[in-house]
Amino acid sequence: MDKELDKLAKENAPLPMGLPAYKQCYYIGARSLYQQYEKGNITLERARQEKQELLRTYKEGEWEWNYFLKLHELKNHFQQLYEDGFNSVLEYEIMEMIEELLK
């Protein structure tokens, strides 16, 4: 989890620009939890429980984002293989990437 995002959320700072969607969601959720707790709208226990859920979805989103980036890289390799013709080194790299994605 990004400690800097948590710090900014606690300070009620504006949403940092250019964040992936999963980080935006975490930031907005964390900022809301801090505000609700400070206003006395939720208990500390409830804030902690909901923060754990935010952290769970952050980790899930981070995994999905990294998976997407790997698939995009793989797509680029396939495109290069198609354009350049078959190349055993590139084919091996692609197979390694597929194996990593399937883990």
PDB file of C-alpha atoms in Angstrom:
ATOM      1  CA  MET A   1       0.000   0.000   0.000  1.00  0.00           C
ATOM      2  CA  ASP A   2       1.166   3.504  -0.784  1.00  0.00           C
ATOM      3  CA  LYS A   3       1.936   5.298   2.507  1.00  0.00           C
ATOM      4  CA  GLU A   4       2.129   8.651   0.737  1.00  0.00           C
ATOM      5  CA  LEU A   5      -1.456   8.262  -0.502  1.00  0.00           C
ATOM      6  CA  ASP A   6      -2.585   7.465   3.023  1.00  0.00           C
ATOM      7  CA  LYS A   7      -0.811  10.550   4.369  1.00  0.00           C
ATOM      8  CA  LEU A   8      -2.417  12.783   1.729  1.00  0.00           C
ATOM      9  CA  ALA A   9      -5.849  11.287   2.416  1.00  0.00           C
ATOM     10  CA  LYS A  10      -5.457  11.958   6.127  1.00  0.00           C
ATOM     11  CA  GLU A  11      -4.544  15.587   5.328  1.00  0.00           C
ATOM     12  CA  ASN A  12      -7.629  15.895   3.057  1.00  0.00           C
ATOM     13  CA  ALA A  13      -5.357  16.896   0.155  1.00  0.00           C
ATOM     14  CA  PRO A  14      -6.670  16.969  -3.424  1.00  0.00           C
ATOM     15  CA  LEU A  15      -6.608  13.737  -5.388  1.00  0.00           C
ATOM     16  CA  PRO A  16      -3.147  13.335  -6.978  1.00  0.00           C
ATOM     17  CA  MET A  17      -3.357  13.376 -10.756  1.00  0.00           C
ATOM     18  CA  GLY A  18      -2.379  10.478 -12.991  1.00  0.00           C
ATOM     19  CA  LEU A  19      -3.009   7.629 -10.555  1.00  0.00           C
ATOM     20  CA  PRO A  20      -4.231   4.236 -11.761  1.00  0.00           C
ATOM     21  CA  ALA A  21      -7.923   3.633 -10.991  1.00  0.00           C
ATOM     22  CA  TYR A  22      -7.261   1.294  -8.045  1.00  0.00           C
ATOM     23  CA  LYS A  23      -5.132   3.968  -6.336  1.00  0.00           C
ATOM     24  CA  GLN A  24      -7.753   6.631  -6.989  1.00  0.00           C
ATOM     25  CA  CYS A  25     -10.435   4.447  -5.403  1.00  0.00           C
ATOM     26  CA  TYR A  26      -8.270   3.744  -2.387  1.00  0.00           C
ATOM     27  CA  TYR A  27      -7.431   7.412  -1.935  1.00  0.00           C
ATOM     28  CA  ILE A  28     -11.033   8.606  -2.149  1.00  0.00           C
ATOM     29  CA  GLY A  29     -12.195   5.857   0.214  1.00  0.00           C
ATOM     30  CA  ALA A  30      -9.432   6.504   2.747  1.00  0.00           C
ATOM     31  CA  ARG A  31     -10.019  10.253   2.665  1.00  0.00           C
ATOM     32  CA  SER A  32     -13.717   9.689   3.285  1.00  0.00           C
ATOM     33  CA  LEU A  33     -13.016   7.355   6.215  1.00  0.00           C
ATOM     34  CA  TYR A  34     -10.702   9.897   7.845  1.00  0.00           C
ATOM     35  CA  GLN A  35     -13.277  12.653   7.411  1.00  0.00           C
ATOM     36  CA  GLN A  36     -16.131  10.535   8.774  1.00  0.00           C
ATOM     37  CA  TYR A  37     -14.100   9.484  11.779  1.00  0.00           C
ATOM     38  CA  GLU A  38     -12.969  13.044  12.556  1.00  0.00           C
ATOM     39  CA  LYS A  39     -16.574  14.272  12.404  1.00  0.00           C
ATOM     40  CA  GLY A  40     -17.658  11.481  14.758  1.00  0.00           C
ATOM     41  CA  ASN A  41     -19.898   9.851  12.159  1.00  0.00           C
ATOM     42  CA  ILE A  42     -18.186   6.452  12.550  1.00  0.00           C
ATOM     43  CA  THR A  43     -16.330   4.746  15.376  1.00  0.00           C
ATOM     44  CA  LEU A  44     -12.638   3.967  15.307  1.00  0.00           C
ATOM     45  CA  GLU A  45     -13.474   0.257  15.142  1.00  0.00           C
ATOM     46  CA  ARG A  46     -15.695   0.740  12.104  1.00  0.00           C
ATOM     47  CA  ALA A  47     -13.059   2.931  10.427  1.00  0.00           C
ATOM     48  CA  ARG A  48     -10.452   0.203  10.978  1.00  0.00           C
ATOM     49  CA  GLN A  49     -12.733  -2.493   9.572  1.00  0.00           C
ATOM     50  CA  GLU A  50     -13.561  -0.468   6.501  1.00  0.00           C
ATOM     51  CA  LYS A  51      -9.906   0.458   6.015  1.00  0.00           C
ATOM     52  CA  GLN A  52      -9.054  -3.253   5.955  1.00  0.00           C
ATOM     53  CA  GLU A  53     -11.593  -3.703   3.155  1.00  0.00           C
ATOM     54  CA  LEU A  54     -10.048  -0.761   1.286  1.00  0.00           C
ATOM     55  CA  LEU A  55      -6.621  -2.364   1.650  1.00  0.00           C
ATOM     56  CA  ARG A  56      -7.938  -5.689   0.375  1.00  0.00           C
ATOM     57  CA  THR A  57      -9.429  -4.096  -2.731  1.00  0.00           C
ATOM     58  CA  TYR A  58      -6.263  -1.997  -3.216  1.00  0.00           C
ATOM     59  CA  LYS A  59      -4.145  -5.160  -3.308  1.00  0.00           C
ATOM     60  CA  GLU A  60      -6.602  -6.836  -5.667  1.00  0.00           C
ATOM     61  CA  GLY A  61      -6.601  -3.794  -7.955  1.00  0.00           C
ATOM     62  CA  GLU A  62      -2.818  -3.619  -7.870  1.00  0.00           C
ATOM     63  CA  TRP A  63      -2.602  -7.276  -8.923  1.00  0.00           C
ATOM     64  CA  GLU A  64      -5.103  -6.704 -11.745  1.00  0.00           C
ATOM     65  CA  TRP A  65      -3.229  -3.595 -12.918  1.00  0.00           C
ATOM     66  CA  ASN A  66       0.108  -5.433 -13.005  1.00  0.00           C
ATOM     67  CA  TYR A  67      -1.525  -8.360 -14.821  1.00  0.00           C
ATOM     68  CA  PHE A  68      -2.907  -5.951 -17.414  1.00  0.00           C
ATOM     69  CA  LEU A  69       0.542  -4.394 -17.919  1.00  0.00           C
ATOM     70  CA  LYS A  70       2.064  -7.835 -18.448  1.00  0.00           C
ATOM     71  CA  LEU A  71      -0.635  -8.726 -20.981  1.00  0.00           C
ATOM     72  CA  HIS A  72      -0.001  -5.470 -22.809  1.00  0.00           C
ATOM     73  CA  GLU A  73       3.716  -6.238 -22.957  1.00  0.00           C
ATOM     74  CA  LEU A  74       2.921  -9.722 -24.218  1.00  0.00           C
ATOM     75  CA  LYS A  75       0.663  -8.253 -26.918  1.00  0.00           C
ATOM     76  CA  ASN A  76       3.545  -6.028 -28.034  1.00  0.00           C
ATOM     77  CA  HIS A  77       5.852  -9.056 -28.278  1.00  0.00           C
ATOM     78  CA  PHE A  78       3.304 -10.957 -30.361  1.00  0.00           C
ATOM     79  CA  GLN A  79       2.932  -7.960 -32.634  1.00  0.00           C
ATOM     80  CA  GLN A  80       6.713  -7.726 -33.032  1.00  0.00           C
ATOM     81  CA  LEU A  81       6.909 -11.462 -33.729  1.00  0.00           C
ATOM     82  CA  TYR A  82       4.214 -11.123 -36.397  1.00  0.00           C
ATOM     83  CA  GLU A  83       5.934  -8.140 -38.026  1.00  0.00           C
ATOM     84  CA  ASP A  84       9.526  -9.443 -37.852  1.00  0.00           C
ATOM     85  CA  GLY A  85       8.868 -13.081 -38.514  1.00  0.00           C
ATOM     86  CA  PHE A  86       9.574 -15.855 -36.085  1.00  0.00           C
ATOM     87  CA  ASN A  87      12.578 -15.479 -33.814  1.00  0.00           C
ATOM     88  CA  SER A  88      13.520 -18.184 -31.333  1.00  0.00           C
ATOM     89  CA  VAL A  89      14.780 -15.716 -28.690  1.00  0.00           C
ATOM     90  CA  LEU A  90      11.588 -13.677 -28.840  1.00  0.00           C
ATOM     91  CA  GLU A  91       9.480 -16.840 -28.874  1.00  0.00           C
ATOM     92  CA  TYR A  92      11.239 -18.036 -25.723  1.00  0.00           C
ATOM     93  CA  GLU A  93      10.632 -14.673 -23.992  1.00  0.00           C
ATOM     94  CA  ILE A  94       6.952 -14.862 -24.917  1.00  0.00           C
ATOM     95  CA  MET A  95       6.649 -18.378 -23.524  1.00  0.00           C
ATOM     96  CA  GLU A  96       8.309 -17.254 -20.270  1.00  0.00           C
ATOM     97  CA  MET A  97       5.864 -14.372 -20.004  1.00  0.00           C
ATOM     98  CA  ILE A  98       2.884 -16.674 -20.579  1.00  0.00           C
ATOM     99  CA  GLU A  99       4.192 -19.066 -17.943  1.00  0.00           C
ATOM    100  CA  GLU A 100       4.534 -16.167 -15.461  1.00  0.00           C
ATOM    101  CA  LEU A 101       1.021 -14.937 -16.201  1.00  0.00           C
ATOM    102  CA  LEU A 102      -0.450 -18.370 -15.589  1.00  0.00           C
ATOM    103  CA  LYS A 103       1.020 -18.638 -12.099  1.00  0.00           C
TER     104      LYS A 103
END
